[in-house]
PDB file of C-alpha atoms and ligand atoms in Angstrom:
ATOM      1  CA  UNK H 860      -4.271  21.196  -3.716  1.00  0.00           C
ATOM      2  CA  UNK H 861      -7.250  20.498  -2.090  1.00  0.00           C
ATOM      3  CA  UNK H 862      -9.927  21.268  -4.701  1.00  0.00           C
ATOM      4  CA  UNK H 863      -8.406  19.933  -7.896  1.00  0.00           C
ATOM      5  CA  UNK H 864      -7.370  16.122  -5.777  1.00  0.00           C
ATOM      6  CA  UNK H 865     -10.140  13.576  -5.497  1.00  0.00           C
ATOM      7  CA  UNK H 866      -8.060  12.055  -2.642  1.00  0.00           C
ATOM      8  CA  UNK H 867      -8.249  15.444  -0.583  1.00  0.00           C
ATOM      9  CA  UNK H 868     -11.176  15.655  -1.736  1.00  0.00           C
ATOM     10  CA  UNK H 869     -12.194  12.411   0.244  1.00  0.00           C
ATOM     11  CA  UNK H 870      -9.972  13.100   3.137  1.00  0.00           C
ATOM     12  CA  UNK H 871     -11.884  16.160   3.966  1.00  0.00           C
ATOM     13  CA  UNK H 872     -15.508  14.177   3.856  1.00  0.00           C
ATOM     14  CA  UNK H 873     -16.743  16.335   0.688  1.00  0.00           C
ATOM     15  CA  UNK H 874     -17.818  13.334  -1.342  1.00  0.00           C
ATOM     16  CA  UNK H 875     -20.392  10.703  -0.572  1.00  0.00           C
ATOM     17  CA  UNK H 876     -17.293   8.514  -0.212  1.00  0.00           C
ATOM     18  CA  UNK H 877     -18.194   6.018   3.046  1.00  0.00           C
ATOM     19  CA  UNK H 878     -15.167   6.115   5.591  1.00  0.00           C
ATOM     20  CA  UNK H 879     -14.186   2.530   6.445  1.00  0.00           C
ATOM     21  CA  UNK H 880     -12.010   4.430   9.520  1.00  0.00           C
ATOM     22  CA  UNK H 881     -10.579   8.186  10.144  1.00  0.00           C
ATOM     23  CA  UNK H 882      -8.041   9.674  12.930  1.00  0.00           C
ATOM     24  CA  UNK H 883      -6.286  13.075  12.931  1.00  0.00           C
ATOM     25  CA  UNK H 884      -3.943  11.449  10.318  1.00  0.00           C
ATOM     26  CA  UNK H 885      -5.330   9.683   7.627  1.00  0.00           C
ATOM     27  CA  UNK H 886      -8.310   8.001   6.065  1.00  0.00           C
ATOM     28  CA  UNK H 887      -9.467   4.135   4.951  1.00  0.00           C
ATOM     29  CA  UNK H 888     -11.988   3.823   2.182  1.00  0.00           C
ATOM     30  CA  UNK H 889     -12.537   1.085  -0.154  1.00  0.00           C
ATOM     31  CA  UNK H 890     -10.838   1.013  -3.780  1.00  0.00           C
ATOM     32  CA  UNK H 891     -13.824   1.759  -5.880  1.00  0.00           C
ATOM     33  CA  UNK H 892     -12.468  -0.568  -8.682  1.00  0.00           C
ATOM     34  CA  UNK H 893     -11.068  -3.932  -6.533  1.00  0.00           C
ATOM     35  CA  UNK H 894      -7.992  -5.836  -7.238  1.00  0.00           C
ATOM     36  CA  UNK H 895      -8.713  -8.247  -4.225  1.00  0.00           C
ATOM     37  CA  UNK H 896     -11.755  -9.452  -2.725  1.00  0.00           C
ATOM     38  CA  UNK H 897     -10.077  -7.285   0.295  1.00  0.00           C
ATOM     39  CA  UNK H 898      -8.739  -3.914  -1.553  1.00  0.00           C
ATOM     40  CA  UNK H 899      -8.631  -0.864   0.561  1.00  0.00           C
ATOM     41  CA  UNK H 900      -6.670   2.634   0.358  1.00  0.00           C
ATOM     42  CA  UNK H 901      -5.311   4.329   3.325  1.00  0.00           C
ATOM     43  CA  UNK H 902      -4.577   7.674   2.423  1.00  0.00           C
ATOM     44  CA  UNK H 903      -3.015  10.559   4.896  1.00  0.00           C
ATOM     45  CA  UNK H 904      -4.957  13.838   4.832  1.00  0.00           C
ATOM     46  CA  UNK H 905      -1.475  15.662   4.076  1.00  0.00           C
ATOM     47  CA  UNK H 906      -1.658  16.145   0.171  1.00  0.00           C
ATOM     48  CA  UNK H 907       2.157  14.165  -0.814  1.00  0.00           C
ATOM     49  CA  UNK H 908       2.235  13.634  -3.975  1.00  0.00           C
ATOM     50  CA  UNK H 909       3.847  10.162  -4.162  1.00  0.00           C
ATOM     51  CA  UNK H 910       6.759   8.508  -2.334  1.00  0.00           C
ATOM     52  CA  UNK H 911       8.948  10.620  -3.846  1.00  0.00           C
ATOM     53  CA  UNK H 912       7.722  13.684  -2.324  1.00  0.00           C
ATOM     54  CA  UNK H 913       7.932  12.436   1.297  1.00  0.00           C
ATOM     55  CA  UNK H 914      10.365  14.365   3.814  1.00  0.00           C
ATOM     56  CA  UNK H 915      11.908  13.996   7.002  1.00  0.00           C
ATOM     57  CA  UNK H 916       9.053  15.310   8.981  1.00  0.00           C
ATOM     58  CA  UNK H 917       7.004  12.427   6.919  1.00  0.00           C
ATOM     59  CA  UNK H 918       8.281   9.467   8.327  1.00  0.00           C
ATOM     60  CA  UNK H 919       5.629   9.127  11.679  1.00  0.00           C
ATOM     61  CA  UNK H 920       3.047   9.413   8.761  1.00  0.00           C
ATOM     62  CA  UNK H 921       4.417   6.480   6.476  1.00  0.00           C
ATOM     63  CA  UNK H 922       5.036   4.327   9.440  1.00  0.00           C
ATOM     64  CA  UNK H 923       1.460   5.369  10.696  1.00  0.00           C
ATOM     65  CA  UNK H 924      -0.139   4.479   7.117  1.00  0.00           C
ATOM     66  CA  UNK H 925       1.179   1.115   7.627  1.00  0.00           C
ATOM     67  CA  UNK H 926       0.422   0.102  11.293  1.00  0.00           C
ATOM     68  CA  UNK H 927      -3.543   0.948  10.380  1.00  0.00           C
ATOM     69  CA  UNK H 928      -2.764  -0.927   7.312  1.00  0.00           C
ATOM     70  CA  UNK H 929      -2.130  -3.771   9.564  1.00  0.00           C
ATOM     71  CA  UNK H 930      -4.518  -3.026  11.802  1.00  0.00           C
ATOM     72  CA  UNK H 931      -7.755  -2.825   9.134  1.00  0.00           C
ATOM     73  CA  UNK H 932      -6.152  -6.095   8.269  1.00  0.00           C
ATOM     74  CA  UNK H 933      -6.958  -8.001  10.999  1.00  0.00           C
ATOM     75  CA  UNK H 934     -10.318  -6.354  11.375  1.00  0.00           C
ATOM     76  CA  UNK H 935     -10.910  -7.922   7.203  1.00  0.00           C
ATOM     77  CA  UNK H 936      -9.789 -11.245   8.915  1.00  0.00           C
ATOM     78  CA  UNK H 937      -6.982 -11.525   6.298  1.00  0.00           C
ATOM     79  CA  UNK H 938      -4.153 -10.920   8.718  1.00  0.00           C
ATOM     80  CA  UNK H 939      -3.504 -14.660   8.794  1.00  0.00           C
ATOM     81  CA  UNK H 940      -4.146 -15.686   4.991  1.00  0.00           C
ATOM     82  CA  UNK H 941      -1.888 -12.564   4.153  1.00  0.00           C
ATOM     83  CA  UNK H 942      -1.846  -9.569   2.397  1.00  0.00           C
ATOM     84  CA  UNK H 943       0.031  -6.967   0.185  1.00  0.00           C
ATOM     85  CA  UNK H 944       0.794  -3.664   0.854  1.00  0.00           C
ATOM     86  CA  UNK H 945       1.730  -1.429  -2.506  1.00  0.00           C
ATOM     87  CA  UNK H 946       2.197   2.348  -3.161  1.00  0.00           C
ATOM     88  CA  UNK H 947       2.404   2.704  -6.692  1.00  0.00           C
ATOM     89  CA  UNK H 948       5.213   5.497  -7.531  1.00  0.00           C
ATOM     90  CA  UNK H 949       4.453   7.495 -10.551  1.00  0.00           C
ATOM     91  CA  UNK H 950       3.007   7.028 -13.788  1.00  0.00           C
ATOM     92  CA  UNK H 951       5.468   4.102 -14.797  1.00  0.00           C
ATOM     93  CA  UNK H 952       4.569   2.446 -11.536  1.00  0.00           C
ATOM     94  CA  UNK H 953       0.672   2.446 -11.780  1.00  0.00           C
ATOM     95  CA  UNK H 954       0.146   5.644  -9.879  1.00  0.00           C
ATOM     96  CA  UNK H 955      -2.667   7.191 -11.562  1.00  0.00           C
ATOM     97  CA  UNK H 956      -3.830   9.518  -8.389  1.00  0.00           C
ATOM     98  CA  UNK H 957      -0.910  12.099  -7.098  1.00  0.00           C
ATOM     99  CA  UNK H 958      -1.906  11.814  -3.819  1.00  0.00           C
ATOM    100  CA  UNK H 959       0.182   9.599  -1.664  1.00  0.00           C
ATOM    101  CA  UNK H 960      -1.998   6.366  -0.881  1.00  0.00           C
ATOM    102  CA  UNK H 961      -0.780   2.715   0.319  1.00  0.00           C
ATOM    103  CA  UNK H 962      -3.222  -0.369  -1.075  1.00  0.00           C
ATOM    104  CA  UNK H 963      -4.440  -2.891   1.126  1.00  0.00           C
ATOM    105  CA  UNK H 964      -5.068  -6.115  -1.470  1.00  0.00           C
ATOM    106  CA  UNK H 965      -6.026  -9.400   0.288  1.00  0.00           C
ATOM    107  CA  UNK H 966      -8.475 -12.399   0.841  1.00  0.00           C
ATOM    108  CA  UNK H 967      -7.516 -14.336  -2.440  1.00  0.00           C
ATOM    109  CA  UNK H 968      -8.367 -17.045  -0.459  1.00  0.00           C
TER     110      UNK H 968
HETATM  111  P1  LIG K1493      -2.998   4.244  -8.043  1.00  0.00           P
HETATM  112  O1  LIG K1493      -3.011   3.530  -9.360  1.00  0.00           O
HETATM  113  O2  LIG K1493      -1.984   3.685  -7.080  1.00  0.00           O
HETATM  114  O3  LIG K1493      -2.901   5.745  -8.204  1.00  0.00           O
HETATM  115  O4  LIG K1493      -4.378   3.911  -7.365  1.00  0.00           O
HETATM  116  C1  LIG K1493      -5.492   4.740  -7.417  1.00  0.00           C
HETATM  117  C2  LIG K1493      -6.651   3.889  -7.006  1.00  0.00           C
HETATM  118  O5  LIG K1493      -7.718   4.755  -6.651  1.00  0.00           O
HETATM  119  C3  LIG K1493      -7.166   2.955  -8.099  1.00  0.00           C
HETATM  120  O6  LIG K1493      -7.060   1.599  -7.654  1.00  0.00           O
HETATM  121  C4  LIG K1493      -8.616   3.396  -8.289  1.00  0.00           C
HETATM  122  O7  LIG K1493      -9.489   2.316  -8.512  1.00  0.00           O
HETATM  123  C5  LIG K1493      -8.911   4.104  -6.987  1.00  0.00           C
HETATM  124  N1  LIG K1493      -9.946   5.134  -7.043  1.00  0.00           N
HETATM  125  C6  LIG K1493     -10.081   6.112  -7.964  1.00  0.00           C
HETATM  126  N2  LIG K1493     -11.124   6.891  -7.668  1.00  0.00           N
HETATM  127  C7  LIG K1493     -11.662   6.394  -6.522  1.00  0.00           C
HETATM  128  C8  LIG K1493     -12.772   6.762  -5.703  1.00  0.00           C
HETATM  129  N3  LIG K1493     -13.565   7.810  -5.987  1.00  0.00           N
HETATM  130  N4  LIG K1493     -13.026   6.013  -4.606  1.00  0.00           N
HETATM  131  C9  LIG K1493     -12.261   4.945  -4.307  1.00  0.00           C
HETATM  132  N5  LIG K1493     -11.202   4.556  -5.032  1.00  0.00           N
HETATM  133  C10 LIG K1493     -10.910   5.268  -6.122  1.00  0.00           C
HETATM  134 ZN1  LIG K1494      -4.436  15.576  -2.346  1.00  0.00          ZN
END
């Protein structure tokens, strides 16, 4: 998958795309079109093509996705004004990338 995905693309560091934070697991860059004054993507470095694609063996991923989610949160200091976290699923729910990714929209004040 790797050459014709932007988001593998990313995930692998060949773009000029700035890492907000990487582990062995997944990536955090901003949204290059916001939604939120806060609006990041965290993005596994397994190419899944949406939720409907995850397995069993995916679950430590989707529950690690989140917990950074969290975590990248606090460090925006929007944990306490609050947050959304959104995977779009598909074309007739937004997805417009087909490589799993979970938004992190905040700070609307
Ligand atoms: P989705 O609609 O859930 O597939 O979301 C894809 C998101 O990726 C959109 O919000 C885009 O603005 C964002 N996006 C597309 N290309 C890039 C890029 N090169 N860097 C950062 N975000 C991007
Ligand atoms: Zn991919």
């Amino acid at each position: 998958m790797t050459d014709e995905c932007l988001f593998c693309r990313i995930a692998e560091g060949r773009t000029d795309t700035k890492l907000m934070f990487e582990d062995d697991t997944l990536v955090v860059f901003k949204d290059i079109h916001p939604h939120a004054p806060v609006h990041l993507l965290v993005v596994p470095k397994k190419h899944i093509r949406s939720v409907n694609d995850l397995g069993q063996e995916d679950g430590p991923i989707v529950a690690h996705l989140i917990s950074v989610a969290r975590d990248m949160a606090r460090q925006q200091g929007i944990d306490r004004s609050g947050y959304k976290l959104l995977f779009n699923v598909e074309s007739g729910g937004g997805q417009v990338i087909f490589h799993l990714h979970l938004h992190l929209l905040g700070g609307f004040g």
